[in-house]
mmCIF file of C-alpha atoms and ligand atoms in Angstrom:
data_model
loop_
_atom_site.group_PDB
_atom_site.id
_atom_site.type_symbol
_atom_site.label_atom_id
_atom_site.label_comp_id
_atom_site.label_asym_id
_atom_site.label_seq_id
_atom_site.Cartn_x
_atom_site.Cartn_y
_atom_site.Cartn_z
ATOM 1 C CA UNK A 1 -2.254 -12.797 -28.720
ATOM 2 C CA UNK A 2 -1.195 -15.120 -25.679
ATOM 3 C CA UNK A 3 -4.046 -17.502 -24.308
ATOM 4 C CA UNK A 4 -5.622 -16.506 -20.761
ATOM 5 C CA UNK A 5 -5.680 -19.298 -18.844
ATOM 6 C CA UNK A 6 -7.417 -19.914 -15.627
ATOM 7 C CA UNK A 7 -6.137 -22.390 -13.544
ATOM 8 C CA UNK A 8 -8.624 -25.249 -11.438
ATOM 9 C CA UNK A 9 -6.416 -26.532 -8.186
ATOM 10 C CA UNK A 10 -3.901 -23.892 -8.944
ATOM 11 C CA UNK A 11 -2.074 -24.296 -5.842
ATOM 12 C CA UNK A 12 -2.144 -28.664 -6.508
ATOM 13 C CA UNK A 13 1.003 -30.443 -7.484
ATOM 14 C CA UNK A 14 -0.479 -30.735 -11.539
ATOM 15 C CA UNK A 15 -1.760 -26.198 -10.585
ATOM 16 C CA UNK A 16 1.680 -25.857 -9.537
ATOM 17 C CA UNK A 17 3.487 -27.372 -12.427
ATOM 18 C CA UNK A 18 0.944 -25.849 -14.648
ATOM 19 C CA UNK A 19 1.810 -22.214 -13.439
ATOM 20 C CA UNK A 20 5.759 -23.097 -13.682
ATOM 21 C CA UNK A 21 4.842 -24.271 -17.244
ATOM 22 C CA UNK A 22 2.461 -21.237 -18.555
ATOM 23 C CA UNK A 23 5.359 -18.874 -17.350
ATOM 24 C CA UNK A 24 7.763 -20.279 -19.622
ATOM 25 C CA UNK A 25 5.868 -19.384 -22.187
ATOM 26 C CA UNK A 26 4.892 -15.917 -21.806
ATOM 27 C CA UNK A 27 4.040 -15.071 -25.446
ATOM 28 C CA UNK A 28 2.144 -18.009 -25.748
ATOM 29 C CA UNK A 29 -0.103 -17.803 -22.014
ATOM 30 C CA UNK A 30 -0.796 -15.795 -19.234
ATOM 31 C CA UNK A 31 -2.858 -16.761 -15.826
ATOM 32 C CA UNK A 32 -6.076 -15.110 -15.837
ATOM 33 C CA UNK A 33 -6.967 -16.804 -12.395
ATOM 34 C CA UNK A 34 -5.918 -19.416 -9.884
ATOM 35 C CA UNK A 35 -8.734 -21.523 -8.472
ATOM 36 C CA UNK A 36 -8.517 -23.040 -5.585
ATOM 37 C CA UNK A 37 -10.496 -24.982 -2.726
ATOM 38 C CA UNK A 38 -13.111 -22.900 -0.514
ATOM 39 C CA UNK A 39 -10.643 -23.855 2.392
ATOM 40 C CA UNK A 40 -7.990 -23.258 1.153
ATOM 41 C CA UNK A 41 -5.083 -21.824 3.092
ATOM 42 C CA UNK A 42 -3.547 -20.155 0.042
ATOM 43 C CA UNK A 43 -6.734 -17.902 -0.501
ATOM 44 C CA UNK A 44 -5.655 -14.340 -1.446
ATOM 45 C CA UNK A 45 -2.293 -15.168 -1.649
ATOM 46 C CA UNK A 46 0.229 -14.332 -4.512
ATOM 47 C CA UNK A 47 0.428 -17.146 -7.211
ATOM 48 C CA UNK A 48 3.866 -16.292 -8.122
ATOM 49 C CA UNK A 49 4.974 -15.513 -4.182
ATOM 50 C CA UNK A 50 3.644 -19.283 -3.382
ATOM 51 C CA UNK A 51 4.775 -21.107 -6.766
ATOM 52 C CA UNK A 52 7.663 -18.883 -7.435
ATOM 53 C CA UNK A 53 7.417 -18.914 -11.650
ATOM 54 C CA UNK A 54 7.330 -15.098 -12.294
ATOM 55 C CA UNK A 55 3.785 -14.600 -12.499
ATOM 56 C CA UNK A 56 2.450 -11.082 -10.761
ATOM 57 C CA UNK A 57 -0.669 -9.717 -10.038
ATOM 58 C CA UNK A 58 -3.025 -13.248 -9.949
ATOM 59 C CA UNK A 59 -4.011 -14.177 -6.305
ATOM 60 C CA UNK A 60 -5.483 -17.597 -4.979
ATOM 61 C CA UNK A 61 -9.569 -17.748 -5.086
ATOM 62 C CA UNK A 62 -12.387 -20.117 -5.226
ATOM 63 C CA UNK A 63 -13.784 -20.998 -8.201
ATOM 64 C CA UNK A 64 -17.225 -19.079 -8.306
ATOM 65 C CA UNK A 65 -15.174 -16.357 -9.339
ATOM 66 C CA UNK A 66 -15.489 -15.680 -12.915
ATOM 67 C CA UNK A 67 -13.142 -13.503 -14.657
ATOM 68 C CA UNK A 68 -13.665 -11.729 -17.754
ATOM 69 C CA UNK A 69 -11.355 -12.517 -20.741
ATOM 70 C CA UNK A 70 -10.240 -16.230 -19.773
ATOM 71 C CA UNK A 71 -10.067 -18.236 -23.031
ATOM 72 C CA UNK A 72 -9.425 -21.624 -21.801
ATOM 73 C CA UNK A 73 -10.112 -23.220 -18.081
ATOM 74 C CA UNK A 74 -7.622 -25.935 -17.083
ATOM 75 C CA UNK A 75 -9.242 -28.263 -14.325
ATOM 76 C CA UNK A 76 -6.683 -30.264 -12.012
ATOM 77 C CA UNK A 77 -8.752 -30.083 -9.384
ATOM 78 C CA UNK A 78 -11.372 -32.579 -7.440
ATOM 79 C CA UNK A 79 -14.279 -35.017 -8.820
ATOM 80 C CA UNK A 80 -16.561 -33.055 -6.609
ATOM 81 C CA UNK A 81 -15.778 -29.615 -8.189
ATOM 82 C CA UNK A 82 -16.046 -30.412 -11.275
ATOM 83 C CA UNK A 83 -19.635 -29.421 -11.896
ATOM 84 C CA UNK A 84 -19.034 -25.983 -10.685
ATOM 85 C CA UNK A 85 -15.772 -26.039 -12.542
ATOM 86 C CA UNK A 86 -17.789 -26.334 -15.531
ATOM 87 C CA UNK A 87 -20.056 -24.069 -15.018
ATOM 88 C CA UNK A 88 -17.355 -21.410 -14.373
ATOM 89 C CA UNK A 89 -15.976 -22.101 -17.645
ATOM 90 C CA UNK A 90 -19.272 -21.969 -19.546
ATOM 91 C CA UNK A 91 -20.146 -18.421 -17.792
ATOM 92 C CA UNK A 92 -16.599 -17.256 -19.271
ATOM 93 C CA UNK A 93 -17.266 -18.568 -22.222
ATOM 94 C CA UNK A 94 -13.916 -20.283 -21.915
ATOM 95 C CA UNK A 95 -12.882 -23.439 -23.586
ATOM 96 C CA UNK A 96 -12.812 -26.502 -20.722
ATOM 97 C CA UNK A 97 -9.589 -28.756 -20.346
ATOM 98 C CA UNK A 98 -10.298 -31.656 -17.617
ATOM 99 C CA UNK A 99 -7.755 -33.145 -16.354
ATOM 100 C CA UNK A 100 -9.230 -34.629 -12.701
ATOM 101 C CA UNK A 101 -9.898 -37.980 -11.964
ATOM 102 C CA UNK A 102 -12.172 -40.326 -10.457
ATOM 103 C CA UNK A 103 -15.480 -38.540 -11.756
ATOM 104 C CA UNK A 104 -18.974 -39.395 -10.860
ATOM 105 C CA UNK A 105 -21.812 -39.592 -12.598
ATOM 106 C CA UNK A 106 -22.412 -35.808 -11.775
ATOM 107 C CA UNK A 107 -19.001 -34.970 -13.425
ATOM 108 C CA UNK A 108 -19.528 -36.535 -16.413
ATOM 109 C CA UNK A 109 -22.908 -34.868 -16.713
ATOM 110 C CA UNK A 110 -20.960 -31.742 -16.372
ATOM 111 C CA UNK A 111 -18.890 -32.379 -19.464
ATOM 112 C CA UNK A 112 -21.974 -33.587 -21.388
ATOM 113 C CA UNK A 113 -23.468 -30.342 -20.775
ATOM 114 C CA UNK A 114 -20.247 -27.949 -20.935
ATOM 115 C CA UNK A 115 -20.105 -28.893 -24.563
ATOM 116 C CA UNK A 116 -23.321 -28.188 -25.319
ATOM 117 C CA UNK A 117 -21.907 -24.413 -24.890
ATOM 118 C CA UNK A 118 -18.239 -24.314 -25.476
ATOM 119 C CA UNK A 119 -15.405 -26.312 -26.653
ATOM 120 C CA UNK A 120 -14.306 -30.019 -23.965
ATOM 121 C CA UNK A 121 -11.717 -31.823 -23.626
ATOM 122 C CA UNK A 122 -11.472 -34.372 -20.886
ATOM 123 C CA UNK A 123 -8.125 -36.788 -20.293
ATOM 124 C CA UNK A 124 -7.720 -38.877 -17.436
ATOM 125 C CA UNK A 125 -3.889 -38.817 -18.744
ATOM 126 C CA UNK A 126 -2.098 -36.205 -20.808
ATOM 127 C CA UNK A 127 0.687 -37.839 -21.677
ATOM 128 C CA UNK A 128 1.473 -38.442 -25.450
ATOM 129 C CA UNK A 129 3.094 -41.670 -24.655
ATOM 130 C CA UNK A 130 -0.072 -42.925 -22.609
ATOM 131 C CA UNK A 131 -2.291 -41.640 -25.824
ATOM 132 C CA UNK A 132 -0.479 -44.641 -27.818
ATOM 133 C CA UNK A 133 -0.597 -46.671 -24.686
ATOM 134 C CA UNK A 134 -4.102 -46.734 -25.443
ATOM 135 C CA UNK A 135 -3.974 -47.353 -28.754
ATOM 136 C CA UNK A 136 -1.903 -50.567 -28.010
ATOM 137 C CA UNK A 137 -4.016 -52.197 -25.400
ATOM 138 C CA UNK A 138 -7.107 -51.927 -27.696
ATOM 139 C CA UNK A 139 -5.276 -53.527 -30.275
ATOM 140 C CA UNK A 140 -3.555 -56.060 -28.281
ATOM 141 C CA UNK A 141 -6.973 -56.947 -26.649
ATOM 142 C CA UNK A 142 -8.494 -57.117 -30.351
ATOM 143 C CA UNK A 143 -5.796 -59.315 -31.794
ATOM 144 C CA UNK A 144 -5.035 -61.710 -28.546
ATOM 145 C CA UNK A 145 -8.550 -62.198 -27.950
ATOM 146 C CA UNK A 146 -10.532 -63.862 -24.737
ATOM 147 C CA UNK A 147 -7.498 -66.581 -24.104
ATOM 148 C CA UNK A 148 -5.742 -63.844 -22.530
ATOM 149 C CA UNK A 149 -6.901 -62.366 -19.066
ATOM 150 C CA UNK A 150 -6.417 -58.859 -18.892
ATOM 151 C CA UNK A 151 -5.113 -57.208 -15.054
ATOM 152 C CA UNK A 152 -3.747 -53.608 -14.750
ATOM 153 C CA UNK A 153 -1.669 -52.347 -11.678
ATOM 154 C CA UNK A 154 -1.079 -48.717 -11.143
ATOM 155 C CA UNK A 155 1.383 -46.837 -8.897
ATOM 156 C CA UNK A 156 1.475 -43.387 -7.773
ATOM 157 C CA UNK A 157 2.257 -40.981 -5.431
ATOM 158 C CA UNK A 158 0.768 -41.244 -1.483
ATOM 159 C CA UNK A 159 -1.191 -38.371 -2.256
ATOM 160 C CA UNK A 160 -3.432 -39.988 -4.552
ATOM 161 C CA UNK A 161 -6.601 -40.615 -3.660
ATOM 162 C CA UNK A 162 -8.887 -42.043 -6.205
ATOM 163 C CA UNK A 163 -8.337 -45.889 -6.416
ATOM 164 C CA UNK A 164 -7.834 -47.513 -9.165
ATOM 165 C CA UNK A 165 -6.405 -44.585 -11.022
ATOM 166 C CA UNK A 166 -8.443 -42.862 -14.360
ATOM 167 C CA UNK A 167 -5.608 -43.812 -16.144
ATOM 168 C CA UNK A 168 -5.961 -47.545 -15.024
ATOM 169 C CA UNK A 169 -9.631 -47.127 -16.001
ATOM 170 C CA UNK A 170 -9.018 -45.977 -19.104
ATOM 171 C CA UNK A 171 -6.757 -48.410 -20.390
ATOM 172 C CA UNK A 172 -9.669 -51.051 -18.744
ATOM 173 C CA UNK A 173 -11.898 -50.142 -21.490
ATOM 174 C CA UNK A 174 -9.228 -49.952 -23.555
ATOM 175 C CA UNK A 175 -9.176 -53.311 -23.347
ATOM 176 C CA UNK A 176 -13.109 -54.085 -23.669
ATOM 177 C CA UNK A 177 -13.620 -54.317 -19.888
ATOM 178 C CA UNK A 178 -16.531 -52.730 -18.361
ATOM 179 C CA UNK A 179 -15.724 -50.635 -14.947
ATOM 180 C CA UNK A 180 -15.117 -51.131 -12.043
ATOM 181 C CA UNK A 181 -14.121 -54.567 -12.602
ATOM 182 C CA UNK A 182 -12.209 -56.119 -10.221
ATOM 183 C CA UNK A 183 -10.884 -54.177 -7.700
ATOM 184 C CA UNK A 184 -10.109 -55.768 -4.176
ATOM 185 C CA UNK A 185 -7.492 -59.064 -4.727
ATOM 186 C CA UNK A 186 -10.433 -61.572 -5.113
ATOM 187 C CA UNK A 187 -10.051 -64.524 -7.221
ATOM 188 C CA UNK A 188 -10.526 -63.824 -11.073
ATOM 189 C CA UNK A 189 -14.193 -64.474 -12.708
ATOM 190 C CA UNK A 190 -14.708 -64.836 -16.148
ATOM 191 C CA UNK A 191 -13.426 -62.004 -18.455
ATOM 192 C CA UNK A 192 -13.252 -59.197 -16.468
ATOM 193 C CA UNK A 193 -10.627 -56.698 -15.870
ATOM 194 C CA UNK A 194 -8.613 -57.078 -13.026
ATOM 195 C CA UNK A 195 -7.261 -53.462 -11.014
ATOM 196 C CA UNK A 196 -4.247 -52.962 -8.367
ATOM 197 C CA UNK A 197 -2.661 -50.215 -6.566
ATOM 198 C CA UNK A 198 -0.119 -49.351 -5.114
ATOM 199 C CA UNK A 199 0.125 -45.777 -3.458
ATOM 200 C CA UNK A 200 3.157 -44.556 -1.726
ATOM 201 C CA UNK A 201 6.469 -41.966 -2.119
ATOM 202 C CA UNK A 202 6.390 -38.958 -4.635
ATOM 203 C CA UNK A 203 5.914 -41.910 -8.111
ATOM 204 C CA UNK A 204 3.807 -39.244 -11.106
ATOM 205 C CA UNK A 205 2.529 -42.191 -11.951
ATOM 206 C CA UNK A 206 3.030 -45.680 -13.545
ATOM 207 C CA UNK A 207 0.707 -48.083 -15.085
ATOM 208 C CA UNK A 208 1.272 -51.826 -16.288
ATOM 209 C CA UNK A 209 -1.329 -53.672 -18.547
ATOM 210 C CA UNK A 210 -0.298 -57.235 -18.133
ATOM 211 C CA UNK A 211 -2.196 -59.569 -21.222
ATOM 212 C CA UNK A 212 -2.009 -63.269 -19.480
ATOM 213 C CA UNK A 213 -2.151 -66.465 -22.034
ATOM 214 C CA UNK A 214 -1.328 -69.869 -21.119
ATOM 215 C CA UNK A 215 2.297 -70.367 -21.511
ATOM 216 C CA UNK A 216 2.982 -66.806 -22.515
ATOM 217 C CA UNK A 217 2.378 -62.971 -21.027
ATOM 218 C CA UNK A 218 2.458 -59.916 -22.516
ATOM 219 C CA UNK A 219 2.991 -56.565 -20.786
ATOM 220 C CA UNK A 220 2.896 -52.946 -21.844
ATOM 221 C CA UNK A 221 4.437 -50.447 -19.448
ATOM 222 C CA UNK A 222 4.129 -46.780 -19.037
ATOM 223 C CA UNK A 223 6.382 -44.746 -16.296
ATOM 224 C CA UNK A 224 5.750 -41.092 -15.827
ATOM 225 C CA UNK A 225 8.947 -39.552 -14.434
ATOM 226 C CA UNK A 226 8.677 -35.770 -14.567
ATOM 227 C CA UNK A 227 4.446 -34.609 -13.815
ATOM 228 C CA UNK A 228 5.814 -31.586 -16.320
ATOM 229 C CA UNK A 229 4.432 -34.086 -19.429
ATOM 230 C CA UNK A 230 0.804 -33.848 -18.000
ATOM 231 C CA UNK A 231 0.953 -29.954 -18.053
ATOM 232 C CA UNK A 232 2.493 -29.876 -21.486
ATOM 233 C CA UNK A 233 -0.066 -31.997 -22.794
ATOM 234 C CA UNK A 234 -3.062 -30.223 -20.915
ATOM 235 C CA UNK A 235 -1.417 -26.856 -22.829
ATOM 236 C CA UNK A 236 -0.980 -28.000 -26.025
ATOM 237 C CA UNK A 237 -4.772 -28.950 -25.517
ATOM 238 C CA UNK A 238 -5.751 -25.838 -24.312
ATOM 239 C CA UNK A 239 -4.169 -24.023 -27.414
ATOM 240 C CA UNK A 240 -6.141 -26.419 -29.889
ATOM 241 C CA UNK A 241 -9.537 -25.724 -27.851
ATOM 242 C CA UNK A 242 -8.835 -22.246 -27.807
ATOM 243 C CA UNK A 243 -9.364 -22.186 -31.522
ATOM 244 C CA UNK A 244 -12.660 -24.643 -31.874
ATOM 245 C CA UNK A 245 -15.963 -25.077 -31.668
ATOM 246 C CA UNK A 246 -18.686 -26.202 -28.715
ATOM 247 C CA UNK A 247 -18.217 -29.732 -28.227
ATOM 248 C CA UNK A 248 -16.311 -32.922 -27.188
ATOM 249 C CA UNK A 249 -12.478 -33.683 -27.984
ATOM 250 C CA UNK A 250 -10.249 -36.407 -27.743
ATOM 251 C CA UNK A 251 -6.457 -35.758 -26.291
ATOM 252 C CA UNK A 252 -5.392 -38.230 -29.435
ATOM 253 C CA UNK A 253 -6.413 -35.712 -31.674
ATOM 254 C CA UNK A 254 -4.097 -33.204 -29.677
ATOM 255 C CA UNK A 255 -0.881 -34.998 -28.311
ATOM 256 C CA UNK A 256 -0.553 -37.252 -31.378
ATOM 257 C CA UNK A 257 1.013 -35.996 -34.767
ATOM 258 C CA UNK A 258 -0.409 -39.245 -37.132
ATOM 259 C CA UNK A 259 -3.250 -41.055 -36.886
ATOM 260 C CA UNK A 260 -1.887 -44.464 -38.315
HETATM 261 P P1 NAD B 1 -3.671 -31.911 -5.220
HETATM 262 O O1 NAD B 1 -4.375 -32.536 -4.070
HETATM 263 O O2 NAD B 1 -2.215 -31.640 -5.102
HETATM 264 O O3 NAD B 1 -4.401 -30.502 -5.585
HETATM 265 C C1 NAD B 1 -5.806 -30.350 -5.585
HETATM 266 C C2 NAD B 1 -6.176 -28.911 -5.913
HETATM 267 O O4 NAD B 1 -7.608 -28.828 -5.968
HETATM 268 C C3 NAD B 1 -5.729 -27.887 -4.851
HETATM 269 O O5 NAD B 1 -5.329 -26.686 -5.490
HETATM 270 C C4 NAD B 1 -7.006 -27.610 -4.055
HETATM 271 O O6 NAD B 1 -7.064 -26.309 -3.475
HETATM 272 C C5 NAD B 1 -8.049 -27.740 -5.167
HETATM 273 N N1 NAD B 1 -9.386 -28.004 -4.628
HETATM 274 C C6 NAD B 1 -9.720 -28.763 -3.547
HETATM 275 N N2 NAD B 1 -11.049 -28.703 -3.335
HETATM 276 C C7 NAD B 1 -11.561 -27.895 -4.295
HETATM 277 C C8 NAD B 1 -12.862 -27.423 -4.606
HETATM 278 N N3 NAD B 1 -13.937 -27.797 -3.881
HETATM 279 N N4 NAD B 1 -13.016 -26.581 -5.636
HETATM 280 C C9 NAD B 1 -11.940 -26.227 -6.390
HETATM 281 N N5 NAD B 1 -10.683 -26.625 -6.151
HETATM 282 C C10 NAD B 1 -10.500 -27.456 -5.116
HETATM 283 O O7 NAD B 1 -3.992 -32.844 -6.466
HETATM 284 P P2 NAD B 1 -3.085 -33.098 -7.790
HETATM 285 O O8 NAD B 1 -2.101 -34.177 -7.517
HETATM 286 O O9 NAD B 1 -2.604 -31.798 -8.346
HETATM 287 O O10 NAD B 1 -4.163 -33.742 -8.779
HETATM 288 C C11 NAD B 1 -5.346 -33.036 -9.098
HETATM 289 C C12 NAD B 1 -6.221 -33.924 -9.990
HETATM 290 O O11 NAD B 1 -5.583 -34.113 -11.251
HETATM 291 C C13 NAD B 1 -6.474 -35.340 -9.426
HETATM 292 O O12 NAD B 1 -7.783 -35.717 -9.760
HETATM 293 C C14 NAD B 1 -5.454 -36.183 -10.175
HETATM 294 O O13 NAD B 1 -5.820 -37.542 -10.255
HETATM 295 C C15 NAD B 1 -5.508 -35.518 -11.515
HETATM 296 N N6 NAD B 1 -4.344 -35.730 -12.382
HETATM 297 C C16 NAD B 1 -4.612 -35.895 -13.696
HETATM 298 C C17 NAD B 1 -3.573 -36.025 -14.596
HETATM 299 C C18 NAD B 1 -3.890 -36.139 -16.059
HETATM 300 O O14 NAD B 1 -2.957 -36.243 -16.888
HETATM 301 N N7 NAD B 1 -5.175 -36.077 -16.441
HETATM 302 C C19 NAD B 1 -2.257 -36.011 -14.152
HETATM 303 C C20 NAD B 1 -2.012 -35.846 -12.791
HETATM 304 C C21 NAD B 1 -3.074 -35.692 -11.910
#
């Protein structure tokens, strides 16, 4: 039986690529709905006329409508509709994969209480490669210690518009930092985290965690070169959540095949 799959920001560069993605794998998915903005100009159109992948019969609407028979909801959307996002997928009964960035308080709320009801996963990357990213900077942090400051710069597309990137927060606590940190290019204070973007062309996304000793640096670079990876990712976690329980999940447990 092939996973229904309603899509949050469905007509978004990470929708898009999600659609293009599900239709490759017909057996596996099918689009149940395409949710997008309340202003949207693509409302009631095709999803397959607009993205082109061979999908029939789904138009573009807002969110609020719930469809029967969606298994999973996959959210590359906006912070702000995230809560409503959520409660869309609880009223389905649909498992809840989040993919959007630059969440409020409100949003996380929203995933607290989503998995009081059905099965959450929220990634602010879904990259494998950025899963061990992770893992590295914690244990880089844990092994280099305070004598190293720690300052992470970000690049991505013009686009973009929360700054610095989840991604880029992430890998901040990653590295024992407490957020925000230090955004703006003031001078460093104590152990804090330092944050930079830059935000310009068509870049997926790039993110540099530089460790700075006295005498020596150490840097760990991640380049996203083809946005495909996040949609893989966000499917591969939507067909693990499809099969569990209410409650919180982590992408390692998804995107990554050994745990040591
Ligand atoms: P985009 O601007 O291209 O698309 C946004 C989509 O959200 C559109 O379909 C739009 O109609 C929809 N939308 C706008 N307002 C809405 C509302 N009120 N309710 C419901 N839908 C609404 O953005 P994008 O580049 O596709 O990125 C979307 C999100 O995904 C961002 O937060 C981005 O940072 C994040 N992202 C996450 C990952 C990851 O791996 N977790 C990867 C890439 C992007």
């Amino acid at each position: 039986m092939s996973i229904a799959v309603a899509i949050a920001g469905a007509s978004g560069r990470m929708g898009r690529e999600l659609v293009r993605h599900l239709s490759l794998s017909p057996g596996d998915f099918r689009l149940c709905a395409a949710w997008v903005g309340p202003n949207s100009r693509w409302r009631g159109r095709d999803v397959g006329e607009v993205v082109g992948a061979g999908v029939q019969g789904v138009v573009f609407t807002p969110p609020g409508e719930v469809v029967g028979g969606c298994d999973v909801v996959i959210d590359f959307s906006i912070a702000q509709a995230c809560p409503m996002i959520g409660e869309a997928a609880i009223l389905c009964g649909a498992a809840w994969v989040c993919g959007t960035t630059g969440l409020d308080q409100s949003g996380e709320t929203a995933l607290a209480r989503a998995a009081e009801f059905i099965p959450v996963l929220y990634a602010a990357n879904f990259s494998p490669a950025m899963a061990v990213m992770e893992e590295l900077v914690t244990r880089a942090a844990h092994r280099l210690g305070p004598g190293f400051d720690v300052e992470i710069l970000e690049l991505h597309h013009r686009g973009k518009s929360d700054i610095p990137s989840g991604t880029a927060l992430m890998l901040g606590r990653a590295a024992g930092g407490t957020n925000p940190g230090r955004i703006r290019a003031t001078p460093r204070n104590g152990d804090e985290v330092g944050y930079a973007a830059l935000r310009g062309g068509r870049v997926p996304g790039e993110h540099t965690v530089f460790f700075l000793g006295d005498g020596e640096r150490l840097e760990l670079v991640h380049r996203v070169h083809d946005r495909g990876i996040f949609a893989r990712g966000a499917l591969a976690a939507a067909q693990v959540l499809s099969l569990r329980s209410p409650g919180r999940y982590h992408i390692g447990e998804v995107l990554l095949t050994r745990k040591n």
